[in-house]
């Protein structure tokens, strides 16, 4: 398998210089780094690992995310193939690209007393929308914001194994499994905030259990994880609390709501009620509460979203523009938002990616190192990031 | 039956002789020379039994002369070779045409005796020269085109309603063709006097018969047996459509947003969103809600935003409309 071959190769890798504080692959690396420190970095890497400092000059270059950040920030956010790549290369390198730089620049300029703005990444399949979202979320995290990351809104709209009528509102339905999983991941990401934020309202779960006013948010989240039955309502409560408290003068946190595949929230669902009629999106507690968070009623943060055709239901494979995927209702709810286009790799970005693969010894085929091979790769994948990944995986 | 006595070899007139070969030869003899010559031609009635061909003399065949193509001059009058639609005659067409499937190792068969070339229709009778001569001959029967109608626009202006029907000619037992009754009536809606409501109602009534790109309404009438009847029916339909679209019925008041043809920004969720957003952002000064609304709506950025949304909805999405929307949003929200 490629993985085993690669890990073998990594031990013998003679790479370019890398920053000392990245997750190392072995003593060899450190030794190399020490003795060749004064040499300039390769073209495709940058030493600048703080997203806040990324700028135009870093475009097309790879920066490394610290592994501690990965573990806390992205327990569930990264694309599947990228996670496999993380394990293979033992480092998380992300490319700095224009769309995310644009959104980060807007985020830097946001006025937190005004209602939160909505940003939407859109583009063809496999051009890097989720990765741009993760880059932006990393920026928010390094700035100390509270990150509310919904990895894929489509998973709340399909394949539900347990659907219960909601205890809070009879007309709605709960999804305890998904809710408790999300709460768990939310807790991992936002540990520091959980002990700081206090609830403003009293929540009664059953006759004997209730969460008093003024208790910590962490308690609320724990309640939801332990009592799976009420987890959907806990999610609703958490979202409500955060929405009310964010942007208030006394709270000192900023909130970033990141939703991947936001078009799923207004799409059709494949979940069926007992009488085989499909469930509307507004009848699911999770979706209903999340939609409340996507409005512009609250201040002190930003909403960053992506469209996704790959997981969406009942949409054509070639749809990628916002209105096609969001539908009329979705567009009206998201309006006014800022659409940011994520295109395929440019020439420079392609070069960068190609050199990175070469550097990590991912391209084993001898012909892939030649000019001809490079042209062939360009021809096969048309500089589409995900296609390029799949094409090069077999080389 | 003629009596045998008339076997007399007289060259007087014709002698009706029946059946017996000998007499046939005699009869021929009477035509030709008057003397009976017992040539072997008598064997026509009596082919030799046993297939002895030794003494079989072929009947005389005229050898064919050289084909006409060999005698054709380069500047000949082609119309005299092919004055009308005629099947392909290889000896009369001086072109080295080949047609057919090339069998293994071969080429398409030549034109001599080529059934394929004879089967297909040919237009050898319609060379440009021939057509020019036809036109010249027909000119004396034609009236002149009115000089005032020299452009298409002039024609459209004076004759906005165009009626089209087809006549069919074929060499068949019957002259009639059922497709000849079809009548197409074409009119541009811009030449009709319709106001906004009437136009929308007309478009709803005609549905598929209207082409948006050319603004032409096409009414096809073919349900009556005669062309005249279909023509009258089409004119009737046009009249009725026009008058009905000007009327407003009571139930038209129930028209919903989903029925609207164009997207109108007023009272749309988009307008409400942007206004509430701007109010929250406290962009305008404090004041009465109505005044604030008016003020906000009058702003240039809001107008731009409105244009971009309307364009996005009406024209559909594309990269350019999305970019325009993005720019407008940036300006409105002061990014």
XYZ file of C-alpha atoms in Angstrom:
730
model
C 0.000 0.000 0.000
C 1.163 3.442 -0.676
C 0.974 4.353 2.976
C 3.483 1.762 4.120
C 5.821 2.517 1.300
C 5.647 6.153 2.144
C 6.293 5.872 5.822
C 9.350 3.852 4.936
C 10.475 6.519 2.598
C 9.849 9.280 5.080
C 12.523 7.926 7.322
C 15.009 8.335 4.574
C 13.669 11.600 3.354
C 16.026 14.396 2.797
C 13.733 17.319 2.813
C 14.208 20.999 2.578
C 14.505 23.028 5.694
C 11.417 23.164 7.818
C 10.610 25.261 10.815
C 11.681 23.715 14.052
C 8.386 23.953 15.824
C 6.405 21.831 13.387
C 5.530 18.283 14.306
C 8.660 16.462 13.349
C 9.069 13.147 11.623
C 12.198 12.115 13.431
C 15.571 13.142 14.632
C 16.818 13.314 11.117
C 14.595 16.254 10.426
C 15.760 18.240 13.370
C 19.347 17.567 12.515
C 18.818 18.674 8.999
C 16.980 21.726 10.141
C 19.718 22.736 12.517
C 22.538 22.552 10.117
C 20.745 24.161 7.206
C 18.885 26.814 9.145
C 20.325 29.794 7.339
C 19.218 28.406 3.963
C 16.041 29.912 2.536
C 12.863 27.893 2.649
C 11.654 26.245 -0.500
C 9.376 28.082 -2.824
C 6.221 26.388 -1.744
C 6.527 26.659 1.995
C 6.290 29.567 4.294
C 7.459 29.941 7.799
C 4.538 32.100 8.693
C 2.213 29.815 10.582
C -0.096 32.361 12.010
C -3.055 32.879 9.731
C -3.413 36.422 10.956
C -0.144 37.318 9.350
C -0.813 35.665 6.026
C -0.946 38.088 3.191
C -0.688 38.343 -0.572
C 2.952 37.414 -0.638
C 2.224 34.058 0.948
C -0.274 33.083 -1.677
C 0.296 29.628 -3.038
C 2.577 28.614 -0.221
C 2.026 25.921 2.329
C 1.940 26.739 5.975
C 1.899 24.184 8.722
C -0.789 23.875 11.332
C 0.422 22.831 14.766
C -0.807 19.405 15.756
C -2.214 20.646 19.037
C -4.432 22.999 17.113
C -5.552 20.205 14.843
C -6.609 18.040 17.723
C -8.638 20.698 19.449
C -9.954 22.653 16.555
C -10.755 19.999 14.015
C -12.051 16.884 15.696
C -14.634 16.741 12.971
C -14.047 19.485 10.474
C -11.482 18.380 7.952
C -12.222 16.568 4.704
C -11.700 12.815 4.814
C -8.898 12.584 2.318
C -7.037 15.414 3.997
C -7.191 13.580 7.296
C -5.614 10.546 5.656
C -2.934 12.808 4.253
C -2.288 14.164 7.752
C -1.663 10.699 9.041
C 0.555 9.834 6.097
C 2.756 12.862 6.099
C 2.571 13.371 9.846
C 2.161 17.068 9.330
C -0.724 19.319 8.435
C 0.173 21.653 5.632
C -2.413 23.879 4.141
C -2.088 26.127 1.161
C -2.687 29.833 1.527
C -5.152 30.789 -1.162
C -6.959 33.887 -2.251
C -10.538 33.115 -1.138
C -9.656 32.498 2.466
C -7.275 35.455 2.503
C -10.119 37.619 1.302
C -12.488 36.466 4.023
C -9.786 36.792 6.676
C -9.193 40.365 5.599
C -12.883 41.107 5.970
C -12.928 39.427 9.342
C -10.071 41.592 10.469
C -12.071 44.650 9.566
C -15.373 43.600 11.115
C -17.091 45.925 13.411
C -18.384 43.795 16.219
C -21.180 46.069 17.192
C -22.919 45.533 13.901
C -24.901 42.425 12.986
C -22.729 39.524 11.931
C -22.039 39.203 8.249
C -22.394 36.063 6.221
C -19.710 34.785 3.902
C -20.318 31.976 1.476
C -17.644 29.940 -0.277
C -18.899 28.552 -3.547
C -17.215 26.763 -6.412
C -17.064 23.592 -8.448
C -16.651 20.230 -6.795
C -13.320 19.664 -5.263
C -11.860 23.150 -5.575
C -11.095 23.574 -1.883
C -14.121 25.196 -0.282
C -13.969 23.119 2.880
C -10.232 23.701 3.132
C -10.745 27.453 2.792
C -13.324 27.258 5.535
C -10.881 25.395 7.746
C -8.205 27.960 7.078
C -10.560 30.752 8.089
C -11.660 28.836 11.163
C -8.038 28.359 12.122
C -7.601 32.093 11.913
C -10.595 32.648 14.187
C -9.249 30.118 16.633
C -5.808 31.724 16.788
C -7.509 35.021 17.447
C -9.296 33.511 20.413
C -12.796 33.398 19.041
C -15.345 30.807 20.030
C -15.717 28.464 17.100
C -19.049 26.852 16.418
C -18.207 24.444 13.606
C -20.842 22.335 11.946
C -18.809 20.008 9.720
C -21.563 19.097 7.319
C -25.150 20.221 7.580
C -26.132 17.411 5.234
C -25.516 14.714 7.821
C -28.299 16.212 9.886
C -30.644 15.870 6.928
C -30.077 12.273 5.983
C -29.346 8.799 7.313
C -30.912 9.347 10.659
C -31.023 6.121 12.590
C -33.017 7.386 15.528
C -35.660 9.974 15.100
C -37.606 10.923 18.193
C -40.397 13.371 18.609
C -39.116 16.382 20.420
C -39.837 16.699 24.083
C -39.937 20.464 23.868
C -42.179 20.902 20.877
C -44.461 18.187 19.643
C -44.292 19.111 15.996
C -40.526 18.769 15.811
C -38.164 15.836 15.738
C -34.969 15.158 17.607
C -31.820 13.483 16.445
C -30.074 12.443 19.631
C -27.078 10.668 18.088
C -25.980 13.493 15.867
C -26.665 16.055 18.563
C -24.584 14.309 21.192
C -21.714 13.789 18.797
C -21.714 17.433 17.864
C -21.772 18.438 21.523
C -18.781 16.253 22.213
C -16.794 17.860 19.443
C -17.942 21.296 20.471
C -16.636 20.630 23.932
C -13.226 19.574 22.645
C -12.892 22.710 20.536
C -14.070 25.276 23.009
C -12.851 24.023 26.393
C -11.697 27.384 27.675
C -14.993 29.096 26.986
C -17.114 26.494 28.652
C -15.951 27.501 32.058
C -16.380 31.180 31.384
C -19.798 31.585 29.875
C -22.813 31.413 32.096
C -26.354 30.658 31.150
C -28.927 33.382 31.440
C -31.974 31.187 31.643
C -33.245 28.242 33.510
C -33.719 25.059 31.545
C -35.856 22.223 32.816
C -35.074 18.875 31.264
C -37.179 16.485 33.312
C -38.986 16.664 36.570
C -35.792 16.113 38.458
C -33.141 17.614 36.272
C -32.775 21.209 35.421
C -30.021 23.639 34.728
C -30.228 26.729 36.819
C -29.674 30.230 35.717
C -26.108 31.313 36.005
C -24.602 27.876 35.680
C -21.649 27.322 33.415
C -22.084 26.429 29.832
C -19.837 23.465 30.397
C -22.425 21.958 32.683
C -25.069 22.374 30.057
C -22.930 20.624 27.492
C -22.097 17.804 29.869
C -25.770 17.381 30.571
C -26.401 16.952 26.880
C -23.615 14.440 26.406
C -24.588 12.315 29.345
C -28.318 12.392 28.810
C -28.475 11.583 25.153
C -32.203 11.790 25.026
C -32.266 15.513 25.597
C -29.140 16.306 23.593
C -30.957 17.980 20.732
C -32.681 20.358 23.079
C -29.379 21.013 24.808
C -27.905 21.956 21.465
C -30.797 24.327 20.980
C -30.203 25.828 24.397
C -26.479 26.218 23.797
C -27.023 27.950 20.487
C -29.585 30.237 21.999
C -27.332 31.200 24.876
C -24.416 31.927 22.639
C -26.520 33.927 20.290
C -27.947 36.071 23.029
C -24.692 36.615 24.778
C -22.381 37.222 21.901
C -21.788 40.832 21.190
C -23.189 42.037 24.444
C -20.990 44.546 26.171
C -20.341 42.279 29.140
C -19.282 39.240 27.178
C -15.740 39.250 25.972
C -15.810 36.565 23.362
C -16.376 36.620 19.649
C -18.199 33.886 17.941
C -17.480 32.350 14.586
C -20.223 30.190 13.182
C -18.824 27.926 10.507
C -21.261 25.742 8.608
C -20.138 23.461 5.828
C -22.702 22.421 3.268
C -25.128 25.106 4.357
C -27.335 24.431 1.359
C -28.473 21.275 3.075
C -30.421 23.276 5.604
C -32.956 24.355 3.010
C -32.900 21.298 0.871
C -35.022 18.207 0.897
C -34.345 15.509 3.384
C -34.433 11.773 3.031
C -35.532 11.227 6.586
C -39.039 9.862 6.707
C -41.619 9.995 9.398
C -43.487 6.911 10.484
C -46.117 7.468 7.824
C -43.429 7.600 5.122
C -43.839 11.297 4.449
C -40.566 13.209 4.241
C -39.521 15.430 7.083
C -39.274 19.152 6.399
C -36.088 20.870 7.417
C -37.947 23.079 9.874
C -39.288 20.056 11.678
C -35.856 18.990 12.859
C -34.800 20.621 16.106
C -31.145 20.796 15.216
C -31.748 22.399 11.877
C -34.343 24.775 13.227
C -32.037 26.078 15.923
C -29.096 26.352 13.596
C -31.117 28.385 11.164
C -31.925 30.828 13.933
C -28.221 31.253 14.394
C -27.686 32.040 10.748
C -29.886 35.100 10.813
C -28.499 38.534 11.364
C -30.129 38.999 14.746
C -26.932 38.781 16.685
C -23.773 40.812 16.792
C -20.192 40.251 17.680
C -19.024 37.651 15.240
C -19.223 36.302 11.776
C -20.884 33.509 9.892
C -18.726 31.640 7.426
C -20.343 28.985 5.294
C -19.691 26.848 2.260
C -21.912 25.286 -0.298
C -21.451 21.641 -1.003
C -22.872 19.662 -3.849
C -21.196 16.373 -2.963
C -23.325 15.574 0.029
C -26.459 17.306 -1.051
C -29.626 15.512 -1.950
C -31.691 15.943 -5.069
C -29.330 18.387 -6.749
C -27.699 17.923 -10.089
C -24.020 17.056 -10.146
C -23.170 20.149 -12.116
C -24.812 22.702 -9.835
C -22.406 24.913 -8.014
C -23.695 28.464 -8.063
C -25.270 29.807 -4.878
C -28.804 30.225 -6.080
C -28.932 26.782 -7.647
C -27.844 25.012 -4.501
C -29.466 27.222 -1.898
C -32.823 27.429 -3.598
C -35.169 30.353 -3.261
C -35.824 29.975 0.435
C -32.180 29.540 1.246
C -31.152 32.533 -0.785
C -33.771 34.718 0.842
C -32.638 33.632 4.279
C -28.960 34.135 3.558
C -29.433 37.408 1.730
C -27.461 39.714 1.980
C -24.321 37.635 2.033
C -20.945 37.880 0.472
C -20.289 35.152 -2.063
C -16.626 34.224 -2.421
C -15.644 32.100 -5.354
C -13.140 29.277 -4.906
C -11.604 28.416 -8.262
C -9.303 25.605 -9.345
C -5.603 25.975 -8.689
C -3.858 28.727 -10.567
C -0.541 27.974 -12.259
C 1.440 29.072 -9.248
C -0.698 27.114 -6.830
C -0.414 24.037 -8.991
C 3.364 24.365 -9.035
C 3.327 24.694 -5.309
C 1.224 21.615 -4.806
C 3.302 19.621 -7.249
C 6.529 20.563 -5.516
C 5.015 19.673 -2.172
C 4.091 16.217 -3.387
C 7.578 15.791 -4.789
C 9.087 16.960 -1.576
C 7.076 14.564 0.512
C 8.016 11.761 -1.895
C 4.399 11.202 -2.673
C 5.020 11.013 -6.421
C 6.895 7.751 -6.787
C 6.544 7.182 -10.475
C 9.792 8.171 -12.206
C 8.013 9.845 -15.068
C 6.057 12.094 -12.773
C 9.168 14.116 -12.089
C 9.605 15.084 -15.721
C 8.060 17.984 -17.567
C 6.023 15.576 -19.658
C 4.658 13.946 -16.568
C 3.704 17.275 -15.118
C 1.863 18.254 -18.272
C 0.066 14.947 -18.184
C -1.033 15.538 -14.608
C -2.288 18.987 -15.540
C -4.200 17.496 -18.441
C -5.778 14.784 -16.340
C -6.970 16.924 -13.487
C -7.360 20.379 -15.041
C -5.763 21.768 -11.869
C -8.714 20.703 -9.759
C -7.329 20.078 -6.291
C -9.291 16.961 -5.405
C -8.811 15.370 -8.810
C -5.120 16.104 -8.602
C -5.014 14.426 -5.240
C -6.675 11.314 -6.604
C -4.527 11.227 -9.730
C -1.303 11.592 -7.806
C -2.327 9.035 -5.229
C -1.784 6.304 -7.753
C 1.558 7.590 -8.933
C -56.994 -20.565 -90.747
C -55.635 -19.676 -93.977
C -55.907 -22.208 -96.623
C -52.820 -23.815 -97.742
C -53.591 -22.941 -101.190
C -52.537 -19.466 -100.482
C -49.082 -20.643 -100.191
C -48.689 -19.291 -103.563
C -45.617 -17.170 -103.586
C -47.138 -14.087 -104.660
C -45.909 -10.781 -103.405
C -49.296 -9.336 -103.415
C -50.188 -7.722 -100.162
C -49.825 -9.446 -97.007
C -50.731 -12.934 -96.448
C -51.990 -13.747 -93.053
C -50.272 -16.850 -92.139
C -50.563 -18.384 -88.786
C -48.514 -20.519 -86.676
C -46.382 -22.703 -88.839
C -42.833 -21.639 -88.870
C -42.338 -22.302 -92.469
C -45.012 -19.938 -93.334
C -43.552 -17.328 -91.108
C -40.425 -17.378 -92.989
C -42.446 -17.086 -96.052
C -44.196 -14.068 -94.737
C -40.970 -12.391 -94.052
C -39.836 -13.207 -97.382
C -42.834 -11.475 -98.835
C -42.009 -8.275 -97.091
C -38.457 -8.232 -97.995
C -37.832 -9.588 -101.415
C -40.845 -11.372 -102.648
C -38.785 -14.455 -103.150
C -38.863 -16.953 -100.520
C -35.549 -17.517 -99.145
C -35.393 -20.235 -96.673
C -32.961 -18.710 -94.379
C -32.119 -20.131 -91.079
C -34.203 -17.432 -89.512
C -36.998 -19.898 -89.503
C -35.577 -21.457 -86.478
C -37.011 -18.775 -84.406
C -40.109 -20.738 -83.831
C -38.245 -23.966 -83.639
C -35.260 -23.847 -81.395
C -33.158 -26.872 -81.879
C -33.887 -29.546 -79.458
C -30.946 -30.914 -77.593
C -29.349 -27.490 -77.376
C -27.172 -27.720 -80.405
C -25.915 -24.278 -80.814
C -23.635 -25.089 -83.683
C -25.935 -23.864 -86.239
C -27.475 -21.232 -84.005
C -26.990 -17.881 -85.561
C -27.610 -14.934 -83.271
C -30.195 -12.514 -84.270
C -28.764 -9.390 -85.640
C -28.040 -6.757 -83.012
C -27.148 -3.252 -83.725
C -23.896 -2.302 -82.063
C -24.205 0.767 -79.940
C -22.441 3.842 -81.139
C -20.173 5.945 -78.999
C -21.873 7.535 -76.009
C -23.148 11.069 -76.318
C -20.593 12.252 -73.814
C -17.832 11.726 -76.313
C -19.424 14.200 -78.659
C -20.116 16.919 -76.130
C -18.402 20.232 -76.450
C -17.212 21.989 -73.341
C -19.383 25.017 -73.943
C -22.493 23.190 -74.994
C -25.967 24.161 -73.967
C -26.615 21.887 -71.041
C -30.273 22.727 -70.946
C -30.828 20.814 -74.093
C -29.271 17.712 -72.597
C -31.318 17.848 -69.433
C -34.274 20.134 -69.971
C -36.445 18.513 -67.294
C -36.065 16.241 -64.346
C -34.905 12.990 -65.843
C -33.248 9.967 -64.312
C -29.508 9.793 -64.533
C -28.276 8.713 -67.939
C -24.639 7.690 -67.787
C -24.137 8.143 -71.443
C -25.423 11.680 -71.352
C -23.615 12.971 -68.285
C -19.961 13.675 -69.020
C -18.821 13.444 -65.386
C -16.704 10.517 -64.155
C -18.982 9.893 -61.186
C -18.661 6.840 -59.036
C -21.194 5.646 -56.497
C -21.578 2.655 -54.283
C -19.788 0.725 -51.594
C -16.188 -0.128 -52.432
C -15.820 -3.871 -52.060
C -12.619 -5.398 -50.770
C -9.671 -3.865 -52.493
C -11.869 -1.932 -54.856
C -13.319 1.430 -55.558
C -16.896 2.584 -55.825
C -18.403 1.216 -59.030
C -18.417 3.419 -62.112
C -21.407 5.172 -63.519
C -22.135 2.804 -66.403
C -25.046 0.594 -65.463
C -25.003 1.944 -61.902
C -28.421 1.473 -60.390
C -27.657 3.583 -57.338
C -27.048 6.654 -59.448
C -30.289 6.090 -61.251
C -32.314 5.636 -58.094
C -31.423 8.876 -56.412
C -32.951 12.185 -57.433
C -30.616 14.431 -59.386
C -30.761 18.120 -60.083
C -28.909 18.162 -63.355
C -31.801 20.053 -64.854
C -31.396 22.894 -62.385
C -27.991 24.365 -63.105
C -27.658 28.086 -62.353
C -27.832 28.886 -66.038
C -31.037 26.939 -66.371
C -32.544 28.668 -63.390
C -31.569 32.048 -64.716
C -33.277 31.282 -67.986
C -36.387 30.080 -66.176
C -36.488 33.290 -64.166
C -36.095 35.369 -67.248
C -38.969 33.541 -68.847
C -41.156 33.956 -65.761
C -40.396 37.624 -65.328
C -42.987 38.716 -67.782
C -45.660 37.147 -65.618
C -44.549 38.811 -62.387
C -45.584 42.102 -60.872
C -42.955 44.380 -59.413
C -42.121 44.458 -55.703
C -43.412 47.701 -54.174
C -40.507 50.121 -53.972
C -41.496 51.458 -50.585
C -40.960 48.082 -48.939
C -37.235 47.827 -49.398
C -36.184 46.773 -45.896
C -37.400 44.118 -43.491
C -38.311 46.757 -40.980
C -40.607 48.447 -43.479
C -42.299 45.147 -44.205
C -42.801 44.495 -40.525
C -44.229 47.916 -40.012
C -46.836 47.732 -42.739
C -47.561 44.055 -42.643
C -47.010 42.845 -39.105
C -49.126 39.722 -39.452
C -47.506 37.095 -41.657
C -49.391 34.056 -42.800
C -47.491 31.057 -44.114
C -48.813 27.983 -45.829
C -47.227 25.402 -48.130
C -48.338 23.985 -51.452
C -47.262 20.512 -52.470
C -46.676 19.118 -55.948
C -46.015 15.549 -56.683
C -46.483 13.168 -59.529
C -49.048 10.914 -58.052
C -52.535 9.788 -58.878
C -54.067 12.517 -56.701
C -53.275 16.207 -56.700
C -54.274 16.739 -53.086
C -51.934 16.680 -50.092
C -53.366 16.828 -46.580
C -50.395 18.841 -45.305
C -51.427 21.724 -47.525
C -54.135 22.784 -45.094
C -51.639 23.838 -42.373
C -51.501 27.587 -41.760
C -48.877 29.380 -39.613
C -49.666 32.868 -38.420
C -46.742 34.903 -37.082
C -46.940 38.268 -35.416
C -44.548 40.269 -33.271
C -46.032 41.192 -29.946
C -44.351 44.560 -30.020
C -46.552 45.501 -32.950
C -49.679 44.816 -30.949
C -51.010 47.457 -28.638
C -50.648 45.775 -25.259
C -50.031 47.309 -21.872
C -48.105 45.590 -19.102
C -50.958 43.548 -17.670
C -52.254 42.640 -21.122
C -48.839 41.468 -22.237
C -48.356 39.244 -19.206
C -51.820 37.799 -19.592
C -51.218 37.178 -23.273
C -47.986 35.361 -22.529
C -49.777 33.206 -19.998
C -52.538 32.418 -22.459
C -50.338 31.440 -25.383
C -47.700 29.625 -23.420
C -45.320 27.744 -25.689
C -46.309 29.522 -28.869
C -44.272 32.589 -27.965
C -40.560 32.841 -28.623
C -38.843 35.172 -26.201
C -35.730 35.750 -28.289
C -37.500 36.983 -31.394
C -40.679 38.259 -29.739
C -42.795 36.370 -32.260
C -46.099 34.711 -31.497
C -46.773 31.773 -33.812
C -50.286 30.396 -34.105
C -50.511 27.160 -36.092
C -53.950 26.135 -37.272
C -54.446 22.692 -38.782
C -57.624 21.371 -37.345
C -59.914 22.333 -40.225
C -59.925 20.442 -43.507
C -59.384 23.434 -45.758
C -56.679 26.058 -45.797
C -59.182 28.871 -45.973
C -60.906 27.627 -42.865
C -57.649 27.316 -41.007
C -56.635 30.808 -41.988
C -59.883 32.213 -40.684
C -59.560 30.257 -37.481
C -56.055 31.575 -36.889
C -57.210 35.159 -37.415
C -60.081 34.536 -35.051
C -57.693 33.198 -32.397
C -55.506 36.255 -32.676
C -58.478 38.581 -32.260
C -59.783 36.704 -29.262
C -56.376 36.601 -27.559
C -55.942 40.298 -28.000
C -59.304 41.216 -26.570
C -59.164 38.744 -23.716
C -55.768 39.909 -22.557
C -57.063 43.420 -22.179
C -59.840 42.274 -19.872
C -59.189 41.823 -16.184
C -61.102 39.099 -14.433
C -61.963 38.988 -10.754
C -59.884 35.903 -10.076
C -56.734 37.562 -11.390
C -56.449 39.324 -8.069
C -55.405 36.009 -6.519
C -52.094 36.020 -8.373
C -49.325 34.897 -6.047
C -45.625 35.586 -5.960
C -44.934 32.210 -7.527
C -46.999 33.193 -10.566
C -45.092 36.348 -11.252
C -43.027 36.297 -14.412
C -40.423 38.773 -13.295
C -38.884 39.213 -9.928
C -39.958 42.440 -8.292
C -37.813 43.698 -5.508
C -40.456 45.706 -3.683
C -42.019 43.781 -0.818
C -39.594 40.944 -1.365
C -37.710 39.197 1.439
C -34.517 40.606 -0.003
C -35.655 44.166 0.509
C -36.795 43.439 4.032
C -33.491 41.816 4.838
C -31.348 44.621 3.642
C -33.467 47.289 5.275
C -33.520 45.574 8.625
C -29.792 44.976 8.386
C -29.081 48.569 7.646
C -31.383 49.735 10.389
C -29.591 47.509 12.834
C -26.295 48.814 11.707
C -27.682 52.248 12.409
C -26.387 53.567 9.198
C -29.086 56.169 8.899
C -29.843 58.630 11.625
C -32.583 58.102 14.155
C -36.008 59.008 13.100
C -39.424 57.739 12.182
C -39.447 54.309 10.697
C -41.028 55.411 7.475
C -38.590 58.231 6.974
C -35.655 56.022 7.685
C -36.922 53.480 5.203
C -37.358 56.075 2.517
C -33.951 57.470 3.156
C -32.317 54.105 3.000
C -34.099 53.153 -0.156
C -32.970 56.300 -1.797
C -29.331 55.570 -1.261
C -27.145 54.788 -4.194
C -25.693 51.622 -2.712
C -29.105 50.264 -1.951
C -30.201 50.960 -5.496
C -27.161 49.148 -6.793
C -27.888 46.252 -4.506
C -31.455 46.180 -5.733
C -30.308 46.120 -9.352
C -27.905 43.304 -8.730
C -30.511 41.159 -6.976
C -33.074 41.774 -9.689
C -30.526 40.886 -12.325
C -29.527 37.755 -10.463
C -33.082 36.585 -10.170
C -34.316 37.501 -13.626
C -31.334 36.631 -15.720
C -30.310 33.584 -13.804
C -26.962 32.983 -12.241
C -23.639 33.290 -13.850
C -20.208 34.385 -12.767
C -20.797 37.979 -13.797
C -24.109 38.393 -12.013
C -22.680 36.864 -8.849
C -19.700 39.194 -8.983
C -21.981 42.164 -9.429
C -24.005 41.033 -6.433
C -20.839 40.649 -4.410
C -19.651 44.151 -5.235
C -23.041 45.596 -4.394
C -23.145 43.790 -1.047
C -19.659 45.000 -0.217
C -20.634 48.567 -0.927
C -23.877 48.398 0.998
C -22.268 46.862 4.028
C -19.214 49.094 3.824
C -16.572 46.423 3.614
